[in-house]
Amino acid sequence: MSWTVIGRGPAGLLAASLLNMHGEECRLVAAHEGTMALWSGVMDRGDPELLPLNAEEWQTLWTLLSRLWGSMGIETRLGPALTLSCTGSLKATFLCPTWQYCTPDPGPLWIVAFEGLPDSLQDIHLSAIEAATGHSPFWQRLPRPPGWDDSWTAVRWASFIDQTEGKFWLKTLLQDLNPRVPAGWPLLLPQVIGRIRTGEILREIGRDLRRPVFEYPLVMPSLGGMRIRDLWQAWLRNRGVPLISGSVTEYLKHRIHLDDGRSWGADHVLMATGGILGGGIKVLPNGVVEEAITHRALGQITAETGWGPVFRWGSEANGSLSACGRQRSGWDPDRDRNGGAMILATVYQALREQGLNILTVPRKGGLMSHAGF
Ligand SMILES: Cc1cc2nc3c(=O)[nH]c(=O)nc-3n(C[C@H](O)[C@H](O)[C@H](O)COP(=O)(O)OP(=O)(O)OC[C@H]3O[C@@H](n4cnc5c(N)ncnc54)[C@H](O)[C@@H]3O)c2cc1C
């Protein structure tokens, strides 16, 4: 059986990974990068009751994703827990990379910002933390490093701190401040602590200062999401999944067609075509299709229906095409929240619709024993 996943956001990356682990032949095709770069890298927990999964299925899915990320080098903590969002609030998560501040029980904190790095922290984060913990965080802004100019983006900051010079700049300033902060208070740094060496640098600073050290997310684009996206795509390439750039226009007679004339056969298609970037659509339960952001009506699903930026499929696709991720019928993460949780659930459901139960032991090429699930 051959599969094509359309979309390179979290839903498409997850679906392609699970197919690969289950020994299925799969191609991933996408017009653009997905929305992971908007994220801090935390999977929103959401309301488990929004989809008909039982507690055991949820737990299994979260554990599955944690192990999958672990095999890519992304260490995680499993929740439930609270974490800081890039918009400043404390939000619920079930899976959080270890670089990010995330705890079931928020307490007093030492927060550092960098002069010359735009962030959303000062007012909103500080008051959210104060309200949740009852403590005012110890707050400090570090001066601009030598060589800084106003063209420095978050990515430029991260590559500076990846280098010896940048790490030295940061460590020296933090060591000066450290005696002024009560012992045991975790240190939170902006999410630019390296593009590549994040874990190593945070551990090293933590050892020096003798306290836990984490990142807090900035406004997008988010380094946390970029790190995960890049590691995830590299993992897929290493396991032989073709990542194809191109815009899909049709799925007809079990063939995928791109706008540049390329085409290939696909027994199953998963649409993970999202809604933030890439002209996503939302299919309502009554079959009406609308543009996901503006809610402009684009048409009604019938056999041979086609509409603008997405693509069309014929009636023979019934039963071999499913939607997952933000695209999934009736779900809007901006309204319903639950981003990460719903991605897990909708990918699980879409694969099941196509005859693959990912909660069973992978046939070959899998990396998990599923023992204890
Ligand atoms: C600012 C912001 C921050 C967020 N932070 C979080 C967070 O921290 N945690 C969380 O859990 N959720 C978060 N969310 C919610 C989250 O963004 C969505 O749940 C999620 O991005 C949807 O992912 P997706 O894979 O469904 O689609 P997307 O990431 O939108 O991917 C869609 C993909 O489909 C491709 N595509 C579309 N049409 C075609 C076509 N015709 N041919 C080929 N390719 C096509 C696109 O190019 C793209 O690759 C956030 C949302 C926003 C806006």
Short mmCIF file of C-alpha atoms and ligand atoms in Angstrom, two decimals:
data_model
loop_
_atom_site.label_atom_id
_atom_site.label_comp_id
_atom_site.label_asym_id
_atom_site.label_seq_id
_atom_site.Cartn_x
_atom_site.Cartn_y
_atom_site.Cartn_z
CA MET A 1 0.00 0.00 0.00
CA SER A 2 1.35 3.43 -0.81
CA TRP A 3 0.46 6.55 1.18
CA THR A 4 0.79 10.24 0.48
CA VAL A 5 0.57 12.77 3.30
CA ILE A 6 -0.12 16.34 2.18
CA GLY A 7 1.24 19.00 4.55
CA ARG A 8 4.41 19.49 6.58
CA GLY A 9 2.90 20.96 9.75
CA PRO A 10 2.80 18.95 12.98
CA ALA A 11 -0.11 16.80 11.74
CA GLY A 12 1.61 15.84 8.47
CA LEU A 13 4.96 15.18 10.17
CA LEU A 14 3.30 13.01 12.79
CA ALA A 15 1.23 11.05 10.27
CA ALA A 16 4.26 10.37 8.04
CA SER A 17 6.35 9.27 11.05
CA LEU A 18 3.71 6.84 12.28
CA LEU A 19 3.28 5.37 8.80
CA ASN A 20 7.02 4.91 8.47
CA MET A 21 7.24 3.23 11.88
CA HIS A 22 4.53 0.83 10.81
CA GLY A 23 6.52 -0.11 7.70
CA GLU A 24 4.20 1.67 5.28
CA GLU A 25 5.51 3.27 2.11
CA CYS A 26 4.84 6.97 2.48
CA ARG A 27 5.62 10.26 0.72
CA LEU A 28 5.22 13.65 2.32
CA VAL A 29 4.40 16.52 0.00
CA ALA A 30 3.90 20.14 1.00
CA ALA A 31 3.70 23.53 -0.65
CA HIS A 32 5.43 25.30 2.27
CA GLU A 33 6.73 24.73 5.77
CA GLY A 34 3.90 24.19 8.25
CA THR A 35 3.18 26.20 11.37
CA MET A 36 5.64 24.63 13.82
CA ALA A 37 7.78 27.74 13.55
CA LEU A 38 4.95 29.65 15.22
CA TRP A 39 5.05 27.39 18.23
CA SER A 40 7.22 27.31 21.30
CA GLY A 41 7.31 23.56 20.79
CA VAL A 42 4.85 22.63 23.50
CA MET A 43 1.87 20.44 22.66
CA ASP A 44 -1.26 22.03 24.08
CA ARG A 45 -3.11 19.63 26.31
CA GLY A 46 -6.62 20.76 25.74
CA ASP A 47 -9.83 19.16 26.76
CA PRO A 48 -9.68 15.37 26.37
CA GLU A 49 -13.46 15.25 26.15
CA LEU A 50 -13.57 17.06 22.82
CA LEU A 51 -12.86 13.83 20.98
CA PRO A 52 -14.19 10.39 21.83
CA LEU A 53 -10.93 8.89 23.05
CA ASN A 54 -10.65 7.21 26.40
CA ALA A 55 -8.07 8.04 29.05
CA GLU A 56 -5.91 5.06 28.12
CA GLU A 57 -5.84 6.04 24.44
CA TRP A 58 -4.84 9.60 25.35
CA GLN A 59 -2.07 8.40 27.66
CA THR A 60 -0.81 6.00 25.01
CA LEU A 61 -0.79 8.68 22.31
CA TRP A 62 1.13 11.16 24.48
CA THR A 63 3.66 8.48 25.42
CA LEU A 64 4.01 7.49 21.76
CA LEU A 65 4.78 11.08 20.75
CA SER A 66 7.20 11.53 23.64
CA ARG A 67 9.14 8.43 22.54
CA LEU A 68 9.03 9.50 18.92
CA TRP A 69 10.51 12.91 19.77
CA GLY A 70 13.02 11.21 22.07
CA SER A 71 14.28 9.15 19.15
CA MET A 72 14.93 12.44 17.32
CA GLY A 73 16.93 13.85 20.25
CA ILE A 74 14.10 15.97 21.71
CA GLU A 75 13.86 15.16 25.40
CA THR A 76 10.44 15.76 26.91
CA ARG A 77 8.55 15.72 30.17
CA LEU A 78 5.08 14.20 30.29
CA GLY A 79 2.40 16.19 32.11
CA PRO A 80 -0.11 17.17 33.08
CA ALA A 81 1.64 20.45 33.75
CA LEU A 82 1.51 24.18 33.20
CA THR A 83 3.82 26.08 30.89
CA LEU A 84 4.24 29.67 29.74
CA SER A 85 2.75 30.46 26.32
CA CYS A 86 4.28 32.92 23.88
CA THR A 87 1.39 35.24 24.58
CA GLY A 88 2.19 35.37 28.26
CA SER A 89 -0.33 33.12 29.96
CA LEU A 90 0.15 29.87 31.83
CA LYS A 91 -1.36 27.09 29.74
CA ALA A 92 -1.96 23.38 30.20
CA THR A 93 0.29 20.91 28.42
CA PHE A 94 0.83 17.20 28.48
CA LEU A 95 4.13 17.08 26.59
CA CYS A 96 6.87 19.66 26.90
CA PRO A 97 10.49 19.70 25.68
CA THR A 98 12.88 19.79 28.64
CA TRP A 99 14.32 23.12 27.50
CA GLN A 100 11.03 24.84 28.33
CA TYR A 101 9.78 25.87 31.77
CA CYS A 102 6.96 23.50 32.60
CA THR A 103 5.76 22.36 35.99
CA PRO A 104 2.66 20.95 37.70
CA ASP A 105 3.18 23.43 40.50
CA PRO A 106 4.55 26.87 39.51
CA GLY A 107 6.63 28.58 42.20
CA PRO A 108 8.95 31.58 42.53
CA LEU A 109 11.17 32.30 39.50
CA TRP A 110 14.19 34.27 38.34
CA ILE A 111 13.46 35.70 34.90
CA VAL A 112 16.03 37.23 32.58
CA ALA A 113 15.39 39.20 29.38
CA PHE A 114 17.95 40.45 26.83
CA GLU A 115 18.13 44.10 25.83
CA GLY A 116 17.62 44.32 22.06
CA LEU A 117 15.62 41.08 21.80
CA PRO A 118 11.91 41.70 21.22
CA ASP A 119 9.76 39.67 23.58
CA SER A 120 6.33 39.77 25.07
CA LEU A 121 7.31 38.99 28.58
CA GLN A 122 7.54 41.95 30.88
CA ASP A 123 3.98 42.80 31.74
CA ILE A 124 1.88 39.83 30.79
CA HIS A 125 4.22 37.01 31.80
CA LEU A 126 5.12 38.65 35.07
CA SER A 127 1.54 39.20 36.11
CA ALA A 128 0.51 35.67 34.98
CA ILE A 129 3.29 34.17 37.09
CA GLU A 130 2.51 36.39 40.05
CA ALA A 131 -1.17 35.46 39.92
CA ALA A 132 -0.40 31.73 39.67
CA THR A 133 2.34 31.52 42.27
CA GLY A 134 1.68 34.39 44.65
CA HIS A 135 5.34 35.43 44.26
CA SER A 136 6.83 38.32 42.29
CA PRO A 137 9.57 36.89 40.07
CA PHE A 138 13.12 38.23 40.41
CA TRP A 139 13.41 40.14 37.15
CA GLN A 140 16.51 41.36 35.28
CA ARG A 141 17.37 42.56 31.77
CA LEU A 142 20.91 41.87 30.48
CA PRO A 143 22.64 44.57 28.39
CA ARG A 144 23.27 44.10 24.64
CA PRO A 145 26.29 41.96 23.82
CA PRO A 146 29.31 43.37 21.93
CA GLY A 147 28.68 43.38 18.17
CA TRP A 148 24.88 43.51 18.51
CA ASP A 149 22.99 45.59 15.97
CA ASP A 150 19.30 46.05 15.34
CA SER A 151 19.25 43.45 12.54
CA TRP A 152 19.63 40.64 15.12
CA THR A 153 16.66 38.27 14.83
CA ALA A 154 15.89 35.49 17.33
CA VAL A 155 17.75 33.06 15.04
CA ARG A 156 20.83 35.34 15.02
CA TRP A 157 20.74 35.52 18.83
CA ALA A 158 20.55 31.73 19.01
CA SER A 159 23.56 31.21 16.79
CA PHE A 160 25.50 33.81 18.85
CA ILE A 161 24.80 31.84 22.05
CA ASP A 162 25.71 28.57 20.31
CA GLN A 163 29.23 30.01 19.94
CA THR A 164 31.87 30.18 22.69
CA GLU A 165 31.79 34.00 22.71
CA GLY A 166 28.02 34.13 23.20
CA LYS A 167 27.96 31.49 25.90
CA PHE A 168 30.76 33.32 27.75
CA TRP A 169 28.82 36.63 27.55
CA LEU A 170 25.73 34.99 29.03
CA LYS A 171 27.47 32.94 31.71
CA THR A 172 29.54 35.87 32.98
CA LEU A 173 26.52 38.14 33.45
CA LEU A 174 24.47 35.40 35.10
CA GLN A 175 27.27 34.50 37.50
CA ASP A 176 27.34 38.15 38.65
CA LEU A 177 23.61 38.12 39.34
CA ASN A 178 23.35 34.65 40.85
CA PRO A 179 24.16 35.54 44.50
CA ARG A 180 21.26 38.04 44.54
CA VAL A 181 18.63 35.38 43.79
CA PRO A 182 17.35 32.98 46.47
CA ALA A 183 18.71 29.43 46.20
CA GLY A 184 16.49 26.96 44.38
CA TRP A 185 14.55 29.49 42.30
CA PRO A 186 14.64 28.26 38.69
CA LEU A 187 16.18 30.62 36.10
CA LEU A 188 14.16 31.35 32.96
CA LEU A 189 15.97 32.64 29.85
CA PRO A 190 14.41 33.77 26.56
CA GLN A 191 14.00 31.02 23.97
CA VAL A 192 17.18 31.82 22.05
CA ILE A 193 19.61 29.64 24.00
CA GLY A 194 21.20 28.10 20.91
CA ARG A 195 19.77 26.70 17.76
CA ILE A 196 21.71 23.43 18.05
CA ARG A 197 23.35 23.15 21.49
CA THR A 198 20.40 24.23 23.64
CA GLY A 199 20.28 21.26 26.04
CA GLU A 200 24.03 21.27 26.58
CA ILE A 201 24.16 25.03 27.26
CA LEU A 202 21.22 24.99 29.67
CA ARG A 203 22.75 22.08 31.60
CA GLU A 204 26.12 23.84 31.77
CA ILE A 205 24.60 27.09 33.08
CA GLY A 206 22.51 25.10 35.58
CA ARG A 207 25.63 23.37 36.93
CA ASP A 208 27.47 26.71 37.27
CA LEU A 209 24.60 28.46 39.04
CA ARG A 210 23.40 25.42 40.97
CA ARG A 211 19.78 25.90 40.01
CA PRO A 212 17.42 24.57 37.30
CA VAL A 213 17.57 26.60 34.06
CA PHE A 214 14.88 26.70 31.36
CA GLU A 215 13.70 28.81 28.45
CA TYR A 216 10.46 30.77 28.14
CA PRO A 217 8.87 31.24 24.69
CA LEU A 218 9.02 34.50 22.75
CA VAL A 219 6.63 35.83 20.20
CA MET A 220 6.82 33.95 16.90
CA PRO A 221 8.76 32.80 15.00
CA SER A 222 9.70 30.48 17.78
CA LEU A 223 13.05 28.75 18.06
CA GLY A 224 11.47 25.87 19.98
CA GLY A 225 9.16 25.05 17.10
CA MET A 226 11.95 25.44 14.54
CA ARG A 227 14.23 23.07 16.46
CA ILE A 228 11.51 20.41 16.56
CA ARG A 229 10.57 20.94 12.91
CA ASP A 230 14.17 20.63 11.70
CA LEU A 231 14.92 17.53 13.79
CA TRP A 232 11.63 15.96 12.74
CA GLN A 233 12.23 16.51 9.02
CA ALA A 234 15.81 15.19 9.32
CA TRP A 235 14.50 12.10 11.15
CA LEU A 236 12.04 11.40 8.32
CA ARG A 237 14.71 11.88 5.63
CA ASN A 238 17.08 9.56 7.50
CA ARG A 239 14.38 6.90 7.54
CA GLY A 240 13.90 7.22 3.80
CA VAL A 241 10.63 9.19 3.69
CA PRO A 242 10.71 11.45 0.61
CA LEU A 243 9.90 15.07 1.55
CA ILE A 244 8.62 16.58 -1.66
CA SER A 245 8.09 20.32 -2.25
CA GLY A 246 5.07 21.08 -4.36
CA SER A 247 1.46 22.14 -4.42
CA VAL A 248 -1.12 19.39 -4.80
CA THR A 249 -4.00 20.21 -7.12
CA GLU A 250 -5.81 16.89 -7.56
CA TYR A 251 -6.25 13.36 -6.27
CA LEU A 252 -7.98 11.59 -9.11
CA LYS A 253 -8.07 7.92 -10.07
CA HIS A 254 -5.74 7.19 -7.14
CA ARG A 255 -3.07 9.54 -8.45
CA ILE A 256 -1.75 12.70 -6.79
CA HIS A 257 -1.20 15.61 -9.20
CA LEU A 258 0.93 18.68 -8.53
CA ASP A 259 0.52 22.07 -10.18
CA ASP A 260 3.84 21.62 -12.02
CA GLY A 261 2.68 18.42 -13.77
CA ARG A 262 4.34 15.84 -11.49
CA SER A 263 2.13 12.96 -10.41
CA TRP A 264 2.28 9.58 -8.67
CA GLY A 265 -0.01 6.81 -7.49
CA ALA A 266 -1.33 6.72 -3.92
CA ASP A 267 -3.63 4.10 -2.40
CA HIS A 268 -4.27 6.31 0.64
CA VAL A 269 -4.07 10.08 1.09
CA LEU A 270 -4.02 12.04 4.33
CA MET A 271 -4.80 15.73 4.03
CA ALA A 272 -2.92 17.59 6.75
CA THR A 273 -3.32 20.85 4.93
CA GLY A 274 -3.76 23.04 7.98
CA GLY A 275 -5.11 26.50 8.16
CA ILE A 276 -2.53 29.04 9.28
CA LEU A 277 -0.10 28.89 6.39
CA GLY A 278 -0.61 27.36 3.00
CA GLY A 279 -4.21 28.34 2.36
CA GLY A 280 -5.90 25.81 4.62
CA ILE A 281 -9.55 24.97 4.59
CA LYS A 282 -12.03 23.71 7.10
CA VAL A 283 -14.66 21.15 6.21
CA LEU A 284 -17.78 21.64 8.31
CA PRO A 285 -19.88 18.66 9.37
CA ASN A 286 -22.53 19.55 6.75
CA GLY A 287 -19.93 19.36 3.99
CA VAL A 288 -19.59 23.11 3.54
CA VAL A 289 -15.98 24.11 2.96
CA GLU A 290 -14.69 27.41 4.25
CA GLU A 291 -11.36 29.20 4.37
CA ALA A 292 -10.02 28.51 7.85
CA ILE A 293 -8.95 32.01 8.82
CA THR A 294 -11.49 34.29 7.19
CA HIS A 295 -14.37 31.75 7.28
CA ARG A 296 -15.14 32.68 3.66
CA ALA A 297 -17.32 29.95 2.12
CA LEU A 298 -15.46 28.13 -0.65
CA GLY A 299 -18.01 25.53 -1.65
CA GLN A 300 -19.61 22.26 -0.73
CA ILE A 301 -18.01 18.83 -0.81
CA THR A 302 -19.42 16.74 -3.61
CA ALA A 303 -17.67 14.36 -5.93
CA GLU A 304 -15.48 16.29 -8.38
CA THR A 305 -15.76 19.50 -6.37
CA GLY A 306 -12.78 21.75 -6.77
CA TRP A 307 -11.85 25.00 -5.06
CA GLY A 308 -9.05 27.52 -5.28
CA PRO A 309 -5.89 26.98 -3.36
CA VAL A 310 -6.51 23.53 -2.00
CA PHE A 311 -7.23 20.64 -4.31
CA ARG A 312 -9.98 18.44 -5.64
CA TRP A 313 -10.66 14.76 -5.59
CA GLY A 314 -13.01 12.41 -7.35
CA SER A 315 -15.67 10.11 -5.96
CA GLU A 316 -13.36 7.11 -6.25
CA ALA A 317 -11.30 8.71 -3.45
CA ASN A 318 -14.07 7.94 -0.96
CA GLY A 319 -12.59 5.68 1.66
CA SER A 320 -8.99 6.34 0.65
CA LEU A 321 -8.73 9.98 1.72
CA SER A 322 -8.94 11.36 5.26
CA ALA A 323 -8.23 14.71 6.87
CA CYS A 324 -6.26 15.38 10.04
CA GLY A 325 -4.75 18.28 11.98
CA ARG A 326 -6.27 21.70 11.75
CA GLN A 327 -8.03 20.67 8.56
CA ARG A 328 -10.22 18.23 10.44
CA SER A 329 -13.91 18.83 10.21
CA GLY A 330 -15.40 21.15 12.78
CA TRP A 331 -12.24 21.91 14.75
CA ASP A 332 -10.72 25.36 15.00
CA PRO A 333 -7.75 25.51 17.39
CA ASP A 334 -8.05 29.29 17.72
CA ARG A 335 -11.58 28.83 19.05
CA ASP A 336 -11.36 25.41 20.68
CA ARG A 337 -7.67 25.57 21.70
CA ASN A 338 -6.26 22.05 22.23
CA GLY A 339 -3.78 22.40 19.29
CA GLY A 340 -1.35 19.60 20.12
CA ALA A 341 -3.94 17.30 21.65
CA MET A 342 -6.22 17.59 18.65
CA ILE A 343 -3.37 16.92 16.24
CA LEU A 344 -2.61 13.67 18.05
CA ALA A 345 -6.25 12.65 18.14
CA THR A 346 -7.08 13.55 14.54
CA VAL A 347 -4.00 11.81 13.11
CA TYR A 348 -4.88 8.71 15.14
CA GLN A 349 -8.46 8.83 13.87
CA ALA A 350 -7.55 9.54 10.23
CA LEU A 351 -5.12 6.60 10.14
CA ARG A 352 -7.74 4.35 11.71
CA GLU A 353 -10.22 5.40 9.05
CA GLN A 354 -7.67 4.22 6.50
CA GLY A 355 -7.21 0.87 8.25
CA LEU A 356 -4.10 1.49 10.36
CA ASN A 357 -4.32 1.36 14.16
CA ILE A 358 -1.17 3.04 15.46
CA LEU A 359 -1.76 1.74 18.97
CA THR A 360 -0.85 -1.74 17.81
CA VAL A 361 2.74 -2.94 17.65
CA PRO A 362 4.52 -1.64 14.52
CA ARG A 363 5.02 -4.35 11.93
CA LYS A 364 8.60 -3.38 11.07
CA GLY A 365 10.96 -0.45 11.38
CA GLY A 366 9.22 0.62 14.59
CA LEU A 367 11.13 2.06 17.49
CA MET A 368 8.72 1.32 20.29
CA SER A 369 7.86 -1.92 21.95
CA HIS A 370 4.45 -0.61 23.01
CA ALA A 371 5.08 -2.66 26.14
CA GLY A 372 2.84 -1.56 28.94
CA PHE A 373 0.44 0.29 26.65
C1 LIG B 1 0.74 31.79 16.93
C2 LIG B 1 0.28 30.38 17.16
C3 LIG B 1 0.88 29.65 18.15
C4 LIG B 1 0.45 28.34 18.39
N1 LIG B 1 1.08 27.66 19.37
C5 LIG B 1 0.71 26.39 19.64
C6 LIG B 1 1.41 25.66 20.66
O1 LIG B 1 2.36 26.15 21.29
N2 LIG B 1 1.00 24.41 20.91
C7 LIG B 1 -0.02 23.83 20.21
O2 LIG B 1 -0.32 22.68 20.50
N3 LIG B 1 -0.69 24.49 19.24
C8 LIG B 1 -0.36 25.76 18.93
N4 LIG B 1 -1.04 26.46 17.95
C9 LIG B 1 -2.11 25.79 17.17
C10 LIG B 1 -1.45 25.14 15.98
O3 LIG B 1 -0.87 26.12 15.17
C11 LIG B 1 -2.32 24.33 15.08
O4 LIG B 1 -2.99 23.40 15.83
C12 LIG B 1 -1.41 23.55 14.11
O5 LIG B 1 -0.42 24.38 13.62
C13 LIG B 1 -2.09 22.97 12.93
O6 LIG B 1 -1.12 22.18 12.27
P1 LIG B 1 -1.44 21.37 10.97
O7 LIG B 1 -0.35 20.36 10.79
O8 LIG B 1 -2.85 20.91 11.00
O9 LIG B 1 -1.35 22.46 9.80
P2 LIG B 1 -0.22 23.49 9.34
O10 LIG B 1 0.91 23.55 10.28
O11 LIG B 1 -0.96 24.75 8.97
O12 LIG B 1 0.35 22.82 7.99
C14 LIG B 1 -0.34 22.83 6.77
C15 LIG B 1 0.56 22.25 5.69
O13 LIG B 1 -0.22 21.93 4.53
C16 LIG B 1 0.43 22.42 3.36
N5 LIG B 1 -0.57 22.59 2.30
C17 LIG B 1 -1.79 23.19 2.34
N6 LIG B 1 -2.42 23.07 1.15
C18 LIG B 1 -1.58 22.36 0.35
C19 LIG B 1 -1.63 21.89 -1.00
N7 LIG B 1 -2.69 22.10 -1.78
N8 LIG B 1 -0.56 21.20 -1.51
C20 LIG B 1 0.52 20.93 -0.75
N9 LIG B 1 0.62 21.36 0.53
C21 LIG B 1 -0.40 22.06 1.07
C22 LIG B 1 1.09 23.71 3.85
O14 LIG B 1 2.10 24.13 2.95
C23 LIG B 1 1.65 23.21 5.21
O15 LIG B 1 2.86 22.51 5.03
C24 LIG B 1 -0.61 27.76 17.65
C25 LIG B 1 -1.21 28.52 16.63
C26 LIG B 1 -0.78 29.81 16.39
C27 LIG B 1 -1.45 30.63 15.31
#
